[in-house]
Amino acid sequence: MGMEMGLWRADGDQLTRITPTAIGLEAQLESYIESDPTMLGETLLIIGRQVPTAHGGFIDLLAVDETAAVHVIELKRDRTPRDVTAQTLDYGSWVATLGRAEITKIFANYRPGIALEEAFNEQFGGTLPDEVNTAQVFTIVAASVDAATERIVRFLNEDFGVPINVVFFRHFHDNGASYLARTWLVEHEVQPAISAATSRKSKSREPWNGQDWYVSFGDSPEGRQWADGMKYGFVSAGGEKWFSRTLKNLTPGARVFTCIPKNGYVGVGTVLGEAKRFDETTVLYDGTETALTALPLVGAYRHEGDQDDDLAEWAVPVQWTHAVPREQGFWKPGMFANQNTATKLRSQFTIDQVSEAFGLDE
């Protein structure tokens, strides 16, 4: 049986039913949702409107959620309910083939002049995940659907776990005021989206250029100091194996983008040697190979029990191309940050922003 939505005005003990009208509603809904996608029950970032597909169709609205799953939003309009259901799934099959680069391009066409990473940070208050569009969610927007469409959507959603749903909007007028009411065909929860095939994962994340690494430099008043790393040319980490293990992935010739957590990027340079225990590391200072422990360091680099390599401080010598004091650290919303000490830097947005700020392109 088709879904029905009712609205009554209560005047004392009297109830007066307000009759819905569909006049102009579906033509306006696309703009309503674009301006406030929370109408659909969760925070979304619209990334495209009337997006052309490779097969000649146009997707009404595309959006991403805070996990970077892509939402395909289709309005019923004058199509038959069965047609719009099939069309939504067809569009979804195309969207599932898109990699991060294609998603970024769609957004650039939709909102020129702002990077997807910036818009994502503004909407969700976090960094765009490394992997984008590893999953898809399908939403059909309608004033009503027939019983057959209900059966199809419920069958896909409830029996096969396909995240497809129908959201109903009805338009009510009463005493000069207008109201929109919303309900869902299937009880609405923020569901896990359909994961893309494992073989697509490399497309969903930005490619690594084989050279650039993100390095987190844990500057603290009681411990290591960026002033030392900047002056003498090194990055370091330690105290536990978890902190030092990724530092050992850095190899001579790699380029490191060094960031002080919650502060910003402070240096870009080239790795000169492999990771060693701090008390065994030498750096090139004033043209001379010098042991770090022989230098007048400001920070402290000893840890309790650091006779054990897993607990010791480890360091990597770096020749800085550009480095700035902690107080001049550069940060822009949407840039990459990570809890690992060293990890491959895939974020071209971050590379571009830091390179421009530090004048590396010149």
C-alpha positions as MATLAB code, in Angstrom:
seq = 'MGMEMGLWRADGDQLTRITPTAIGLEAQLESYIESDPTMLGETLLIIGRQVPTAHGGFIDLLAVDETAAVHVIELKRDRTPRDVTAQTLDYGSWVATLGRAEITKIFANYRPGIALEEAFNEQFGGTLPDEVNTAQVFTIVAASVDAATERIVRFLNEDFGVPINVVFFRHFHDNGASYLARTWLVEHEVQPAISAATSRKSKSREPWNGQDWYVSFGDSPEGRQWADGMKYGFVSAGGEKWFSRTLKNLTPGARVFTCIPKNGYVGVGTVLGEAKRFDETTVLYDGTETALTALPLVGAYRHEGDQDDDLAEWAVPVQWTHAVPREQGFWKPGMFANQNTATKLRSQFTIDQVSEAFGLDE';
ca = [
       0.000    0.000    0.000;
       1.356    3.418   -0.907;
       2.810    5.675    1.776;
       0.480    8.366    3.135;
       1.482   11.431    5.084;
      -1.085   13.447    7.022;
      -1.012   16.820    8.745;
      -3.700   18.287   11.005;
      -4.138   21.701   12.540;
      -5.244   21.592   16.164;
      -7.656   24.365   17.184;
      -8.576   23.649   20.763;
     -10.475   20.362   20.698;
     -10.963   20.525   16.931;
      -8.673   18.932   14.346;
      -8.668   20.181   10.797;
      -6.845   18.126    8.198;
      -4.615   20.132    5.876;
      -4.622   18.901    2.310;
      -1.180   18.519    0.712;
      -0.379   19.945   -2.677;
       2.278   18.769   -5.112;
       2.095   21.861   -7.283;
       5.676   22.919   -8.045;
       7.068   20.802   -5.207;
       9.291   18.420   -7.159;
      10.619   21.286   -9.273;
      11.718   23.062   -6.082;
      12.982   20.112   -4.073;
      16.293   19.896   -5.903;
      17.075   23.502   -4.943;
      15.825   22.973   -1.390;
      18.086   19.951   -0.919;
      21.046   21.678   -2.556;
      20.748   24.589   -0.143;
      20.212   22.380    2.920;
      21.078   18.693    2.405;
      20.357   17.978    6.082;
      16.750   17.690    4.850;
      17.808   14.150    3.975;
      18.563   13.267    7.576;
      22.339   13.663    7.834;
      25.075   16.162    7.128;
      26.178   16.016    3.499;
      28.381   18.087    1.211;
      26.848   18.583   -2.229;
      29.568   18.085   -4.841;
      27.562   18.280   -8.055;
      24.171   19.090   -9.566;
      22.905   17.719  -12.868;
      26.139   15.769  -13.213;
      26.561   14.246  -16.693;
      27.367   10.544  -16.730;
      29.332    8.614  -19.321;
      26.083    7.089  -20.588;
      24.161   10.234  -21.468;
      22.192   10.702  -18.251;
      22.331   13.466  -15.646;
      22.419   12.806  -11.904;
      20.240   15.298  -10.064;
      22.542   15.692   -7.064;
      25.791   14.104   -5.906;
      27.034   14.460   -2.347;
      29.615   13.027    0.047;
      29.190   12.273    3.737;
      31.793   12.537    6.492;
      33.262    9.137    5.520;
      33.672   10.340    1.887;
      31.064    7.840    0.686;
      29.193    9.247   -2.328;
      25.424    9.766   -2.228;
      23.400    9.585   -5.446;
      20.239   11.658   -4.998;
      17.523   11.345   -7.644;
      14.171   13.130   -7.792;
      11.195   11.219   -9.143;
       9.725   14.159  -11.093;
       7.541   12.890  -13.909;
       9.260    9.518  -14.253;
       7.468    6.363  -13.254;
       8.553    5.068   -9.844;
      10.062    1.928  -11.335;
      11.981    3.962  -13.885;
      13.530    6.257  -11.285;
      14.553    3.271   -9.143;
      16.288    1.608  -12.077;
      17.836    4.928  -13.118;
      19.212    5.546   -9.625;
      20.883    2.131   -9.533;
      22.222    2.633  -13.051;
      23.746    5.968  -12.056;
      25.146    4.291   -8.959;
      26.912    1.685  -11.078;
      28.644    4.510  -12.960;
      29.494    6.487   -9.821;
      31.110    3.368   -8.335;
      33.712    3.470  -11.134;
      34.872    6.993  -10.276;
      38.211    7.515   -8.593;
      39.265   10.371   -6.370;
      40.482   12.410   -9.341;
      37.086   12.209  -11.062;
      35.229   13.135   -7.871;
      37.550   16.117   -7.398;
      36.925   17.217  -10.993;
      33.146   17.000  -10.564;
      33.378   19.238   -7.501;
      35.715   21.680   -9.265;
      33.131   22.090  -12.038;
      30.385   22.599   -9.460;
      32.227   25.043   -7.184;
      35.166   26.624   -9.021;
      37.727   28.370   -6.880;
      37.500   26.174   -3.782;
      39.270   22.853   -3.274;
      37.284   19.784   -2.263;
      39.553   19.417    0.766;
      38.671   22.928    1.961;
      34.939   22.465    1.444;
      35.031   19.102    3.223;
      36.807   20.615    6.222;
      34.332   23.501    6.314;
      31.353   21.137    6.264;
      32.573   18.362    8.550;
      35.375   19.962   10.551;
      37.898   17.316    9.529;
      40.346   16.239    6.847;
      39.093   14.570    3.687;
      39.892   10.828    4.033;
      42.662    9.370    1.895;
      40.118    7.115    0.203;
      37.123    8.756   -1.462;
      34.101    6.998   -2.976;
      34.833    3.552   -1.617;
      31.084    3.277   -0.989;
      27.799    4.617   -2.375;
      24.336    5.439   -0.963;
      21.183    5.877   -3.095;
      18.282    8.171   -2.208;
      15.107    8.663   -4.249;
      13.172   11.834   -3.473;
       9.448   11.711   -4.205;
       6.004   12.904   -3.196;
       4.714    9.336   -3.517;
       5.563    5.954   -5.025;
       3.475    2.989   -6.011;
       3.283   -0.313   -4.149;
       5.583   -2.106   -6.636;
       8.357    0.415   -6.046;
       7.951    0.027   -2.296;
       8.397   -3.725   -2.655;
      11.506   -3.327   -4.831;
      13.195   -0.799   -2.543;
      12.370   -2.760    0.612;
      13.603   -5.962   -1.032;
      16.955   -4.396   -1.993;
      17.394   -2.594    1.326;
      16.146   -5.119    3.844;
      17.032   -8.417    2.168;
      20.258   -7.531    0.365;
      21.571   -4.598    2.397;
      21.668   -2.208   -0.565;
      21.584    1.310    0.963;
      18.703    2.564   -1.175;
      15.756    4.395    0.294;
      12.914    6.694   -0.659;
      12.369    9.963    1.190;
       8.906   11.469    0.827;
       8.200   15.180    0.982;
       4.722   16.642    1.023;
       3.909   20.330    0.666;
       1.228   21.844    2.898;
      -0.341   25.324    2.853;
      -2.234   26.656    5.846;
      -3.342   30.192    6.640;
      -0.716   31.710    4.367;
       2.152   29.576    5.680;
       3.916   26.759    3.799;
       5.267   23.572    5.347;
       7.324   20.627    4.163;
       6.881   17.259    5.859;
       9.308   14.361    5.467;
       9.188   10.633    6.014;
      11.122    7.589    4.839;
       9.978    4.413    3.142;
      12.400    2.246    5.122;
      13.119    3.256    8.712;
      15.993    5.655    8.272;
      19.305    5.172    9.971;
      22.701    6.291    8.763;
      23.616    2.973    7.172;
      26.916    1.518    6.028;
      27.217    2.243    2.342;
      27.975   -0.328   -0.337;
      31.719   -0.878   -0.422;
      33.352   -0.713   -3.806;
      35.298   -3.680   -5.092;
      38.725   -4.150   -3.562;
      40.306   -3.855   -7.015;
      39.032   -0.243   -7.179;
      40.703    0.921   -4.004;
      43.713    2.352   -5.804;
      41.387    4.648   -7.781;
      39.519    5.853   -4.720;
      42.655    7.300   -3.113;
      45.121    9.756   -4.565;
      48.163    8.158   -6.175;
      51.480    8.477   -4.398;
      54.198   10.228   -6.398;
      56.859    7.904   -4.979;
      58.818   10.735   -3.365;
      56.880   12.782   -0.811;
      56.337   11.813    2.832;
      54.458   13.385    5.699;
      56.452   13.514    8.939;
      54.968   14.414   12.296;
      57.449   16.166   14.592;
      56.223   15.902   18.181;
      57.616   19.147   19.576;
      57.116   19.544   23.336;
      58.631   21.691   26.126;
      59.834   18.603   28.031;
      61.067   16.621   25.045;
      62.216   17.035   21.473;
      62.363   20.551   20.110;
      61.752   21.652   16.532;
      64.367   24.379   17.058;
      66.965   21.555   17.157;
      65.590   19.763   14.123;
      65.451   22.960   12.082;
      68.954   24.132   13.068;
      70.829   20.842   12.818;
      68.829   19.097   10.108;
      66.929   16.084   11.418;
      63.539   14.659   12.321;
      63.090   12.231   15.195;
      60.598   10.164   17.153;
      60.652    7.560   19.887;
      59.668    6.520   23.370;
      57.688    3.579   22.026;
      58.090    1.335   19.011;
      54.856    2.657   17.512;
      56.360    6.147   17.190;
      59.712    5.172   15.690;
      58.748    2.264   13.426;
      57.337    4.352   10.540;
      60.333    6.698   10.660;
      62.378    3.733    9.457;
      60.435    3.744    6.173;
      62.193    6.934    5.083;
      65.028    6.378    2.610;
      67.756    8.692    1.316;
      66.455   10.974   -1.423;
      62.871   11.049   -0.151;
      61.278   14.452    0.345;
      59.662   15.089    3.724;
      56.926   17.586    4.590;
      57.324   18.047    8.329;
      54.377   19.091   10.466;
      54.079   19.896   14.160;
      50.685   18.481   15.232;
      48.048   21.138   15.979;
      50.476   23.806   14.790;
      51.289   23.442   11.098;
      53.904   22.581    8.498;
      57.338   23.867    9.403;
      59.814   22.297    6.981;
      60.358   20.579    3.644;
      63.628   18.799    2.972;
      65.469   15.826    1.535;
      66.383   12.741    3.556;
      70.156   12.230    3.708;
      70.392    8.903    5.498;
      68.512    5.987    7.010;
      66.937    6.076   10.469;
      69.274    5.268   13.363;
      69.125    5.494   17.098;
      69.428    9.138   18.078;
      72.663    8.472   19.974;
      74.144    6.926   16.803;
      72.951    9.536   14.289;
      75.248   12.048   12.625;
      74.222   15.164   10.709;
      76.018   17.507    8.371;
      76.529   20.687   10.417;
      78.744   23.540    9.230;
      80.091   21.207    6.563;
      81.194   18.606    9.090;
      79.679   15.238    9.903;
      78.774   15.629   13.575;
      77.108   13.330   16.093;
      73.774   14.678   17.316;
      74.760   13.975   20.897;
      77.796   16.260   20.490;
      75.655   19.276   19.595;
      74.246   21.851   22.078;
      70.666   20.621   21.838;
      67.773   22.481   23.465;
      65.464   19.472   23.700;
      65.641   16.174   25.571;
      65.909   12.949   23.583;
      66.291   10.282   26.255;
      63.512    7.930   27.316;
      63.175    5.648   30.294;
      64.465    2.199   29.388;
      65.883    3.383   26.079;
      68.656    0.810   26.188;
      65.956   -1.130   24.344;
      65.851   -0.054   20.693;
      62.044   -0.097   20.753;
      62.009    2.583   23.459;
      64.879    4.696   22.144;
      64.644    7.936   20.202;
      65.387    7.447   16.485;
      66.429   10.139   14.040;
      66.766   10.746   10.305;
      69.168   13.399    8.914;
      67.497   15.914    6.591;
      68.757   18.745    4.421;
      66.091   21.430    4.632;
      64.968   23.095    1.432;
      62.851   25.453    3.499;
      62.221   25.488    7.238;
      60.560   27.991    9.557;
      60.306   28.364   13.356;
      57.380   26.737   15.120;
      55.661   30.127   15.474;
      55.528   30.433   11.673;
      54.041   26.997   11.075;
      51.709   26.940    8.062;
      48.261   25.379    8.190;
      45.172   25.612    6.034;
      41.900   23.744    6.663;
      41.690   20.571    4.615;
      45.418   19.834    4.633;
      46.713   16.388    5.506;
      47.611   15.325    9.035;
      48.137   11.849   10.432;
      48.869   10.159   13.749;
      51.759    8.145   12.285;
      55.233    9.644   12.530;
      55.905    9.063    8.831;
      53.474    8.138    6.096;
      53.245    8.533    2.330;
      51.922   11.979    1.444;
      49.263   11.508   -1.219;
      47.405   14.786   -0.708;
      48.246   16.947   -3.716;
      46.261   19.744   -2.106;
      48.646   19.730    0.867;
      51.735   19.521   -1.330;
      50.514   22.452   -3.430;
      49.550   24.616   -0.450;
      52.824   24.069    1.422;
      54.892   24.486   -1.747;
      53.202   27.813   -2.477;
      53.509   29.030    1.113;
      57.209   28.128    1.249;
      57.984   29.347   -2.260;
      59.147   25.918   -3.401;
      57.682   26.309   -6.886;
      60.031   29.197   -7.430;
];
